[in-house]
Structures are given as structure tokens and as C-alpha cells.
PDB file of C-alpha atoms in Angstrom:
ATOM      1  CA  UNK A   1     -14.388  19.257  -6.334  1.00  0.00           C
ATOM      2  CA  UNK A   2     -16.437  16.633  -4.341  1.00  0.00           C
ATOM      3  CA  UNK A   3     -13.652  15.195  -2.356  1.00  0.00           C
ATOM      4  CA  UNK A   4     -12.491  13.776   1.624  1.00  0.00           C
ATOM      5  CA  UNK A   5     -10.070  15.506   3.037  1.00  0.00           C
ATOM      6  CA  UNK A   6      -8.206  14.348   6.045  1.00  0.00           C
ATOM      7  CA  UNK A   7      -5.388  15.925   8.153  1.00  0.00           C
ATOM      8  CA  UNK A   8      -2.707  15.326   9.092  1.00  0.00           C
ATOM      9  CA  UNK A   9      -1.246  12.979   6.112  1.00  0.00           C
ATOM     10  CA  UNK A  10       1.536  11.460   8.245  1.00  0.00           C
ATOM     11  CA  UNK A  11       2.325  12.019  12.117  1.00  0.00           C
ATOM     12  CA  UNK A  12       5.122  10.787  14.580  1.00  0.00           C
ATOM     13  CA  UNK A  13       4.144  10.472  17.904  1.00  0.00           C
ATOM     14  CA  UNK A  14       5.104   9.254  21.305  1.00  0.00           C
ATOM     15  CA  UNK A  15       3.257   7.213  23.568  1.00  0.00           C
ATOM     16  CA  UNK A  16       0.230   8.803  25.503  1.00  0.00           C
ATOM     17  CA  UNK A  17      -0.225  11.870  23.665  1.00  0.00           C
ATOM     18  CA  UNK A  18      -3.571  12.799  22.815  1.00  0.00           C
ATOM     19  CA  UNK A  19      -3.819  13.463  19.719  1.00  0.00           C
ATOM     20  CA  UNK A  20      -6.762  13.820  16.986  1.00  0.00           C
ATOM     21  CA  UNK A  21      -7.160  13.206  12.844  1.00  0.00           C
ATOM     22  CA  UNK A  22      -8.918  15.557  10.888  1.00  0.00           C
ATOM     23  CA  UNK A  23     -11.667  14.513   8.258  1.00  0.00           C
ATOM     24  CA  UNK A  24     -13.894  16.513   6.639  1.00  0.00           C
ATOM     25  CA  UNK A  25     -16.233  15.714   3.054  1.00  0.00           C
ATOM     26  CA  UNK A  26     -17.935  18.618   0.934  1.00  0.00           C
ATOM     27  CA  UNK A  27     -20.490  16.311  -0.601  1.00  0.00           C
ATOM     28  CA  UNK A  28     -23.226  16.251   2.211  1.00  0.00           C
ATOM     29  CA  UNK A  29     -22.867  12.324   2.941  1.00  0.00           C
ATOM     30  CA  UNK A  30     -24.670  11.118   5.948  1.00  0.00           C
ATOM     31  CA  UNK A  31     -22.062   7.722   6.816  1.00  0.00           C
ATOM     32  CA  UNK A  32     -18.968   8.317   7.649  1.00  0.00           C
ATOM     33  CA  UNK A  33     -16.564   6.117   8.757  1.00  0.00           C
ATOM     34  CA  UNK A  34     -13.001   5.457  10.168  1.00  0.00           C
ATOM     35  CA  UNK A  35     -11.137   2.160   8.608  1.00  0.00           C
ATOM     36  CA  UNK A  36      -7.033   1.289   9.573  1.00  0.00           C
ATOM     37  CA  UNK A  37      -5.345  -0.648   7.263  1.00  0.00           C
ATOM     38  CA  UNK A  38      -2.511  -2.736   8.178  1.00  0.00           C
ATOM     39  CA  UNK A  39      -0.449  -5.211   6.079  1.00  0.00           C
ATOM     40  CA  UNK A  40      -2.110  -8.426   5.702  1.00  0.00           C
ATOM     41  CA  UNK A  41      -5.126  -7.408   7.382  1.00  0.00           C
ATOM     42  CA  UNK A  42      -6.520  -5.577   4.769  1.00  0.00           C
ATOM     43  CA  UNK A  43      -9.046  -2.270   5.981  1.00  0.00           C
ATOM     44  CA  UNK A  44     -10.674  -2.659   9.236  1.00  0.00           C
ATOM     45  CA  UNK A  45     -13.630  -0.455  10.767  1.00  0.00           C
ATOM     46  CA  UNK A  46     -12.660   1.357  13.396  1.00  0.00           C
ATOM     47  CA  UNK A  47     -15.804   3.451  14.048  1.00  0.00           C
ATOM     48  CA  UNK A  48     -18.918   4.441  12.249  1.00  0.00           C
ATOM     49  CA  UNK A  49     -21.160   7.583  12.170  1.00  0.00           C
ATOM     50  CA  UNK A  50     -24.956   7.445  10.348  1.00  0.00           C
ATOM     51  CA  UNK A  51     -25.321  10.833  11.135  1.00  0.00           C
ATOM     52  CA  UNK A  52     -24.802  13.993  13.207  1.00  0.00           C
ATOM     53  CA  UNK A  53     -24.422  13.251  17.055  1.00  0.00           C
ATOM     54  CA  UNK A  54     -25.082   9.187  15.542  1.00  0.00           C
ATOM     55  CA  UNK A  55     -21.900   6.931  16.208  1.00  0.00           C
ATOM     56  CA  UNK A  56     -20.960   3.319  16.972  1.00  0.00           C
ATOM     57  CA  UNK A  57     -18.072   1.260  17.099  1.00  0.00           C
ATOM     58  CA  UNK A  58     -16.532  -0.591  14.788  1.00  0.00           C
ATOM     59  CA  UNK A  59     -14.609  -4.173  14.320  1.00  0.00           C
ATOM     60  CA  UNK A  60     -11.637  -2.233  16.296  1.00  0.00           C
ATOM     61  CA  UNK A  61     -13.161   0.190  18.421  1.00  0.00           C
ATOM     62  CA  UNK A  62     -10.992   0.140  21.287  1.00  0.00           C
ATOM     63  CA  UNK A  63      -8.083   3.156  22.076  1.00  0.00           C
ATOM     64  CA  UNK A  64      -9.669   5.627  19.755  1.00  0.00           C
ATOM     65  CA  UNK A  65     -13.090   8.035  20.182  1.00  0.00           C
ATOM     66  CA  UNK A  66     -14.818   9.804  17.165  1.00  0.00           C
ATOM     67  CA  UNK A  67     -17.853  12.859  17.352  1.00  0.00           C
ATOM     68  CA  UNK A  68     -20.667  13.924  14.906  1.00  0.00           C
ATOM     69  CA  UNK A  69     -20.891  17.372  15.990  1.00  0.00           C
ATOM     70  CA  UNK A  70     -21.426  18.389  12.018  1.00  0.00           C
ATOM     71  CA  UNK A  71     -22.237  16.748   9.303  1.00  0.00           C
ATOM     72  CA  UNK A  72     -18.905  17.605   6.952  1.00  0.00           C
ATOM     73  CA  UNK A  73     -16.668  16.792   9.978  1.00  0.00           C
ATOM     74  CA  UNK A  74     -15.211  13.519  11.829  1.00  0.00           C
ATOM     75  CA  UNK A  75     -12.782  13.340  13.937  1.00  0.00           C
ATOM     76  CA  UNK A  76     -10.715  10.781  15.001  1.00  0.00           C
ATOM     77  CA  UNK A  77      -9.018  11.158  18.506  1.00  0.00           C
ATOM     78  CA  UNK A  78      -6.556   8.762  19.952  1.00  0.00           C
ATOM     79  CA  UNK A  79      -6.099  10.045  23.660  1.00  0.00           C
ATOM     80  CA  UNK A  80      -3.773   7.972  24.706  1.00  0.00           C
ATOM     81  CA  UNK A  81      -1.651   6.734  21.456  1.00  0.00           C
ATOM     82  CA  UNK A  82       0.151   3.241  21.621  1.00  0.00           C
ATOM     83  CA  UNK A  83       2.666   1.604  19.448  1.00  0.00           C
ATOM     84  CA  UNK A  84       0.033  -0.696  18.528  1.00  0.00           C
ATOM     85  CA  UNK A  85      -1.895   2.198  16.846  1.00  0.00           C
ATOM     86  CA  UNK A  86       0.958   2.374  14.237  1.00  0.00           C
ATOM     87  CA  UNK A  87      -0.988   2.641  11.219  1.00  0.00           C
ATOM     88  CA  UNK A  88      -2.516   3.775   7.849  1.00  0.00           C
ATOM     89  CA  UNK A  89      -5.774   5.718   8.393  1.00  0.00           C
ATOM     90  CA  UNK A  90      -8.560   6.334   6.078  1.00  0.00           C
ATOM     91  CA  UNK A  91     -12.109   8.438   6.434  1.00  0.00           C
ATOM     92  CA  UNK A  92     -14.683   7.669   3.694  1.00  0.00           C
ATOM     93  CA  UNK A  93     -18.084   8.941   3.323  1.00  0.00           C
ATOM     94  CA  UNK A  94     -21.216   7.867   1.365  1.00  0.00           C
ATOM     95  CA  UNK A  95     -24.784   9.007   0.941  1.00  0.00           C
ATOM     96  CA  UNK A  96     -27.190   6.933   3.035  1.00  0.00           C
ATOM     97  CA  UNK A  97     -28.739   4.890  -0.034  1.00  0.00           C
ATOM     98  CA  UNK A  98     -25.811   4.633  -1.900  1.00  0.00           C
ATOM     99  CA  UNK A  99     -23.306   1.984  -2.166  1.00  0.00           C
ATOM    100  CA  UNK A 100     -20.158   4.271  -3.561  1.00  0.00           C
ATOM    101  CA  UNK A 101     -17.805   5.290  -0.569  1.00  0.00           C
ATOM    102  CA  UNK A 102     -15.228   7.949  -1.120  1.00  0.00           C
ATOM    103  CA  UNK A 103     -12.125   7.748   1.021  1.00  0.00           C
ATOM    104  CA  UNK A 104      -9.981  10.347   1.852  1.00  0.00           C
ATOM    105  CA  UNK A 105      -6.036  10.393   1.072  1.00  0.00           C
ATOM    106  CA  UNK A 106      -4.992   8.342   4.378  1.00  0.00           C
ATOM    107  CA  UNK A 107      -2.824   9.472   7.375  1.00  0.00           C
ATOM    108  CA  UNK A 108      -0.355   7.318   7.971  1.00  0.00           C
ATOM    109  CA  UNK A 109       0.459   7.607  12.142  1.00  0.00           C
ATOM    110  CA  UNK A 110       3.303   6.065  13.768  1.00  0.00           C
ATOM    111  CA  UNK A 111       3.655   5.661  17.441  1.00  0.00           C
ATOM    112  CA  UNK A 112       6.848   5.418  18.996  1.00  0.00           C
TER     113      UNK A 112
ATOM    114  CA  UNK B   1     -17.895  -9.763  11.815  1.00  0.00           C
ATOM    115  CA  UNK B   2     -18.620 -11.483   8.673  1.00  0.00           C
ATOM    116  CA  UNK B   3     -15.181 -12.433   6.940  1.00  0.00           C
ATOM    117  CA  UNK B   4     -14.336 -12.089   3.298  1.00  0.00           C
ATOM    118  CA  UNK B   5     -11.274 -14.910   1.531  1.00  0.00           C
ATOM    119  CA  UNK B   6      -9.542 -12.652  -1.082  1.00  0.00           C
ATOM    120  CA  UNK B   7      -7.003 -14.302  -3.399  1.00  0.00           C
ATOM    121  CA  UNK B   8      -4.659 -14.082  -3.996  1.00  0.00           C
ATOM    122  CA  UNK B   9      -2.520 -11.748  -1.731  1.00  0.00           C
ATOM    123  CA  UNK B  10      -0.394 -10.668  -4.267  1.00  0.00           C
ATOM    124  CA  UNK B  11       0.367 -11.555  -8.105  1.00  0.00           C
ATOM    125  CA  UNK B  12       3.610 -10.857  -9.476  1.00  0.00           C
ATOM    126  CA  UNK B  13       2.758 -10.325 -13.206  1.00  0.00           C
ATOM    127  CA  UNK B  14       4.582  -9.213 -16.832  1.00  0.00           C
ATOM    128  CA  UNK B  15       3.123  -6.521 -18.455  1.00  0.00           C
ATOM    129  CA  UNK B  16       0.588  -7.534 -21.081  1.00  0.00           C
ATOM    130  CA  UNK B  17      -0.741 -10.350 -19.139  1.00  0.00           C
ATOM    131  CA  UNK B  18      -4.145 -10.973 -18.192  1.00  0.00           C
ATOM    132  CA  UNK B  19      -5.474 -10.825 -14.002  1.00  0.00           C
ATOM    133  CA  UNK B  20      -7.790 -12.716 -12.386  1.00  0.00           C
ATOM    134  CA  UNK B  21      -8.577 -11.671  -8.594  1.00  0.00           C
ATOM    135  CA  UNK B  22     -11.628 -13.760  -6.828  1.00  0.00           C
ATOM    136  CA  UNK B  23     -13.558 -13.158  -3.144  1.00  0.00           C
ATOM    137  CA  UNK B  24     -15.849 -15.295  -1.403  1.00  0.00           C
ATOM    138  CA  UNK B  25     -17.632 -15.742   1.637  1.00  0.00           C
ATOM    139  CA  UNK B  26     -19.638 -17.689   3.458  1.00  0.00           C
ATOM    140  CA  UNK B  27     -22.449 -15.252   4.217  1.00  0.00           C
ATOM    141  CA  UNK B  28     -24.939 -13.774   1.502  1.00  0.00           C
ATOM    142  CA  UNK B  29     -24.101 -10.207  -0.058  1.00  0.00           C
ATOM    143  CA  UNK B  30     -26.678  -7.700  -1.454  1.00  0.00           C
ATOM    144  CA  UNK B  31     -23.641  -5.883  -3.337  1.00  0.00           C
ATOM    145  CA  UNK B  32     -20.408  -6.615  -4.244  1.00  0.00           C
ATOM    146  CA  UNK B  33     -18.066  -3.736  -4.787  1.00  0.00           C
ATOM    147  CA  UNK B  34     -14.210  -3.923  -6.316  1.00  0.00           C
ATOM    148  CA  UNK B  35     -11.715  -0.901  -5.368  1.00  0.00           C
ATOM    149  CA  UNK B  36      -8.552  -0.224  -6.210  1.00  0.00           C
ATOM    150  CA  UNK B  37      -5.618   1.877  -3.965  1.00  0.00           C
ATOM    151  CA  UNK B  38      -2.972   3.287  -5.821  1.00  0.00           C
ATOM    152  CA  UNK B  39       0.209   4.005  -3.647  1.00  0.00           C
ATOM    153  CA  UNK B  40      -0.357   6.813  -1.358  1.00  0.00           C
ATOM    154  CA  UNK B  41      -3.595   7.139  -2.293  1.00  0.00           C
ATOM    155  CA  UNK B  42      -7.199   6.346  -0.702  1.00  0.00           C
ATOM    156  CA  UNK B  43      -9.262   3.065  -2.245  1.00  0.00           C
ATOM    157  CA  UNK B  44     -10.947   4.209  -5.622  1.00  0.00           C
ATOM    158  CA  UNK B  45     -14.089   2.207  -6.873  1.00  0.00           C
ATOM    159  CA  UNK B  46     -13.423   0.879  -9.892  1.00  0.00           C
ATOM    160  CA  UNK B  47     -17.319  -1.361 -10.519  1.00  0.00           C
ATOM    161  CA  UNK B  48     -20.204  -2.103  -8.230  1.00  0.00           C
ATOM    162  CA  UNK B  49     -22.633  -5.111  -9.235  1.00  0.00           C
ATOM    163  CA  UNK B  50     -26.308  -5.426  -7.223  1.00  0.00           C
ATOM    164  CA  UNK B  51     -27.422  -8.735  -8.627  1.00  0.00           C
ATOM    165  CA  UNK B  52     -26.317 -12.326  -8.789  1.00  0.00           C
ATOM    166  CA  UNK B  53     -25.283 -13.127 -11.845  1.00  0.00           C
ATOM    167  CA  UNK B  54     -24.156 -10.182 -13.233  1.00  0.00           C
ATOM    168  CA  UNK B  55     -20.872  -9.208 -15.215  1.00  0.00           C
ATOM    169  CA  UNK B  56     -20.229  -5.617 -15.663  1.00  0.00           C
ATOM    170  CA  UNK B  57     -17.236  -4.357 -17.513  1.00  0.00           C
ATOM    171  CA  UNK B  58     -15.293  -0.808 -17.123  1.00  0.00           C
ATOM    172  CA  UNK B  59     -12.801  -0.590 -19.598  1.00  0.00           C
ATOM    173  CA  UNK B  60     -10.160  -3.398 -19.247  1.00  0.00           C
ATOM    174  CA  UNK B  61     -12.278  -4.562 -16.002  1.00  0.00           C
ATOM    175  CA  UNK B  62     -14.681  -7.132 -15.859  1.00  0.00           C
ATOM    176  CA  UNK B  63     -15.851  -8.043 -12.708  1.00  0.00           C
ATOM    177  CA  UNK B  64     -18.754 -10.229 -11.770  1.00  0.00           C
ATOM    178  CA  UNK B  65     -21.228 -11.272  -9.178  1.00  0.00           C
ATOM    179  CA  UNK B  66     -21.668 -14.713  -8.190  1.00  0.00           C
ATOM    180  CA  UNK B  67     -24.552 -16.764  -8.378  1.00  0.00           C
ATOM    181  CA  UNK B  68     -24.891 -17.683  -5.186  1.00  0.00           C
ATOM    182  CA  UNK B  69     -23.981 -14.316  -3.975  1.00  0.00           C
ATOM    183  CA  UNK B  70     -21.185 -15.111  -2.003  1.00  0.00           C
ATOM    184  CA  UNK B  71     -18.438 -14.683  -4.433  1.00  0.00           C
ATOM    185  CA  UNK B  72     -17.008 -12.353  -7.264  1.00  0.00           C
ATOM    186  CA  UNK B  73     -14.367 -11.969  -9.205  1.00  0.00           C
ATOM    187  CA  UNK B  74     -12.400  -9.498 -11.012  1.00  0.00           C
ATOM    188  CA  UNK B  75     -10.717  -9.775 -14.336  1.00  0.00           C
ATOM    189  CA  UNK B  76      -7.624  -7.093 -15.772  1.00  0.00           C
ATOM    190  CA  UNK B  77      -7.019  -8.147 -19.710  1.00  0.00           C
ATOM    191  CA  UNK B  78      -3.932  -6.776 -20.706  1.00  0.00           C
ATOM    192  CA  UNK B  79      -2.093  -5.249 -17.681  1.00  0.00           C
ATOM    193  CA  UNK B  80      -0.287  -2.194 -18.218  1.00  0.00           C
ATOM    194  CA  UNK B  81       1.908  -0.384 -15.673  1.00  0.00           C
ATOM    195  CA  UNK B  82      -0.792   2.005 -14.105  1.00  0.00           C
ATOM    196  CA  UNK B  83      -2.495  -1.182 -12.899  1.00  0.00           C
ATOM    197  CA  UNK B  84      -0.367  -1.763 -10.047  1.00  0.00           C
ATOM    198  CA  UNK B  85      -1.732  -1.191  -6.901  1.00  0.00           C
ATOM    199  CA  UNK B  86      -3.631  -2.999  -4.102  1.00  0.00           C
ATOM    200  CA  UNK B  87      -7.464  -4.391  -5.481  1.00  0.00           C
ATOM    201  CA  UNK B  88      -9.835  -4.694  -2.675  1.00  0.00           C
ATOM    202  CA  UNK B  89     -13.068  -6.216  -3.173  1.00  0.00           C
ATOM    203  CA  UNK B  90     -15.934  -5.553  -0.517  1.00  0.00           C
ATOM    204  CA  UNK B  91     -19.405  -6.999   0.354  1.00  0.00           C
ATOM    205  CA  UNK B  92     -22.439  -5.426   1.366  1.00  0.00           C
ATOM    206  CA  UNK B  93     -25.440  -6.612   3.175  1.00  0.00           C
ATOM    207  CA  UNK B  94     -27.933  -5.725   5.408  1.00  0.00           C
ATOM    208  CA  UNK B  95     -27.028  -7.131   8.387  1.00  0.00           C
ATOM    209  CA  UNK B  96     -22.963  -6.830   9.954  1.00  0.00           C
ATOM    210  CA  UNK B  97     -20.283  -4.994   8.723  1.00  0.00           C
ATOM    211  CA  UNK B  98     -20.605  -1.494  10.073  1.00  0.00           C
ATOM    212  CA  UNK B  99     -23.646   0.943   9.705  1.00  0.00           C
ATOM    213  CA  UNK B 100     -23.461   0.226   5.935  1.00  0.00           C
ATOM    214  CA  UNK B 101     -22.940  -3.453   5.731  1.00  0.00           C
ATOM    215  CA  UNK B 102     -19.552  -3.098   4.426  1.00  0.00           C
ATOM    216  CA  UNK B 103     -16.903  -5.842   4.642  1.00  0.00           C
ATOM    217  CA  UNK B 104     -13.668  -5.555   3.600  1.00  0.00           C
ATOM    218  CA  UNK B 105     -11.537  -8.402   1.880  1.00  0.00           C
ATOM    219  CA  UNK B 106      -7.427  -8.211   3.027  1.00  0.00           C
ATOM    220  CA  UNK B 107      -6.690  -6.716  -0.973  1.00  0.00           C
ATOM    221  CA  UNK B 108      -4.614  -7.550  -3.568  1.00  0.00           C
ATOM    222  CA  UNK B 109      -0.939  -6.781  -4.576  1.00  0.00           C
ATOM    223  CA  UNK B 110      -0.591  -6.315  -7.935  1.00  0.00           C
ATOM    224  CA  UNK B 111       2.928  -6.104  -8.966  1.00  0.00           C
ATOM    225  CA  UNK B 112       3.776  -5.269 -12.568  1.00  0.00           C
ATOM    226  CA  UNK B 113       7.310  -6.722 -13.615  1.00  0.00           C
ATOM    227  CA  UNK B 114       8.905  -5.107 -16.633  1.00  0.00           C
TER     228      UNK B 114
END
């Protein structure tokens, strides 16, 4: 089953522990992305990847890191977590010329 | 980043009823996509329309792309409970948004009252 799977679903955390989300996608999709979704805000980019060892930030880049080491796998690593960071997460994927992204189940972090 | 208006935030509707859901934007999309997040889930796509003017229906959906290419609406006839969820629509373009030109309006609610 084509799907995007990301781990942990939901994580409490304190402050300043590194810690990193899991996504991976069986389908062979070059993009890959990271998006946070917060009430009234709607989803927001957090970082981007075009390909293996190819990333760039986002609209909200800052307090989180990703890597491209494979093309099935991107993680997202918070190494020093904040309350601010309190969130929903999402991964999605897409082929390069295609305009359907999938998006994985969500992990929803909280910070305390 | 280029901003997308998505009304309304939330619509408090009886079952049966008919939804209408709009976007727009002041910048020029390529694509306009409509997705739909059930609770505890990921956003599903529900349509995707590539030119202006068009009106593409899936089921109970009708959603189309605006003329001028900055706006699009959405369309539910007949709610039923399984419709609840969060709608977001999103634009694509060339140029901003991510490596995929792909903006994000804020969603929305769709509450279903019995």
C-alpha cells in the first residue's frame, strides 16, 4: 500500500531535548516536505527536500533541521525543543511533476 | 510567502444542507488543489483543477478554478455526517511557496449539527 508513514504519532517532551520525527514514503517521490499546523494558522512549511542530500528551508525554518540521506526517508530533528514547538506535524511526499501530495498520519508533539 | 484568504473559518451546518467554501489570492496560481483532513488524520485530496475556468466535480464535490486564477471555490451538495472535517484549499505556482509552489490556505471547519 503506497502510503507516508511517520513516527512517533504523539510525543511529550521537555524543554531542550533533542529529539527527532520519523518519516518515511514507499512510493519513490522525489519532494518531500515538513508542514506544522497550528489552529488558525492553517499548515505551514517548515522545510523542503527536492531530492537526496537536496534541502531548504521553509516559511518556518527556524529550531528544527531535516537530512536527505535516502530517498524513502526524512527526518525531522528538533535539537533543542521549545514550548513554542507545541504542535501537529505532517510529512507529505509527491513525485517531481506531479501536483498530488500524500501526507502522512501527523505527530502531534507537545513541549512542556 | 505568497498568502492565501480562505473562508470561511468554520461553518456550522444541518445535515442535508448544501457548502460553499471559497480561496483567493492576490498572486496568480498554475493549480489549485482542495484537501480535506478528517480528525486524526493527514490532508486527503479530494480535486485538483490546472486551468482557469474549469469546474470539476467528484461525487458531491464541485470545485472550480477561477478565471482570473486567483480564486476557487468548493461546493458540498447535500452534507452528510462523514463530511465533517477541516477543507483546505492550496495554490500552486511556479515561483514561492516551497520547492513545489505550494501554498496553503488556514482550512475550513466543517461542523455537521444533527
Amino acid at each position: 500500500e503506497a502510503q507516508v508513514t511517520q513516527n512517533p504519532r504523539y510525543l511529550i517532551t521537555v524543554t531542550g531535548k533533542k529529539l527527532t520525527v520519523t518519516c518515511s514514503q514507499n512510493m519513490n517521490h522525489e519532494y518531500m516536505s515538513w508542514y506544522r499546523q497550528d489552529p488558525g494558522l492553517g499548515l505551514r512549511q517548515i522545510y523542503y527536500s527536492m531530492n537526496v542530500e537536496v534541502t531548504d528551508k521553509g516559511d518556518v525554518p527556524e529550531g528544527y533541521k531535516v537530512s536527505r540521506k535516502e530517498k524513502r526517508n526524512f527526518p525531522l530533528i528538533l535539537e533543542s525543543p521549545s514550548p513554542n514547538q507545541t504542535s501537529l506535524y505532517f510529512c507529505a511526499s509527491r513525485r517531481k511533476f506531479e501536483t498530488e501530495a500524500f501526507f502522512g498520519q501527523g505527530t502531534r508533539l507537545t513541549v512542556v | 510567502g505568497q498568502q492565501l484568504n480562505q473562508s470561511p473559518q468554520s461553518m456550522f451546518i444541518q445535515e442535508g444542507e448544501d457548502v460553499s467554501m471559497n480561496c483567493t489570492s492576490s498572486s496568480i496560481f498554475n493549480t489549485w488543489l482542495w484537501y480535506k483532513q478528517d480528525p486524526g488524520e493527514g490532508p486527503v485530496l479530494l480535486i485538483a483543477l490546472y486551468k482557469a475556468g474549469e469546474l470539476t466535480s467528484n461525487g458531491r464535490l464541485t470545485a472550480q478554478f477561477g478565471i482570473t486564477r486567483k480564486d476557487s471555490f468548493l461546493n458540498i451538495s447535500a452534507s452528510i455526517p462523514s463530511d465533517v472535517g477541516i477543507y483546505f484549499c492550496a495554490g500552486q505556482s511556479t515561483a514561492g511557496g516551497g520547492a513545489d509552489g505550494l501554498t496553503f490556505g488556514k482550512g475550513t471547519h466543517l461542523i455537521i449539527q444533527p
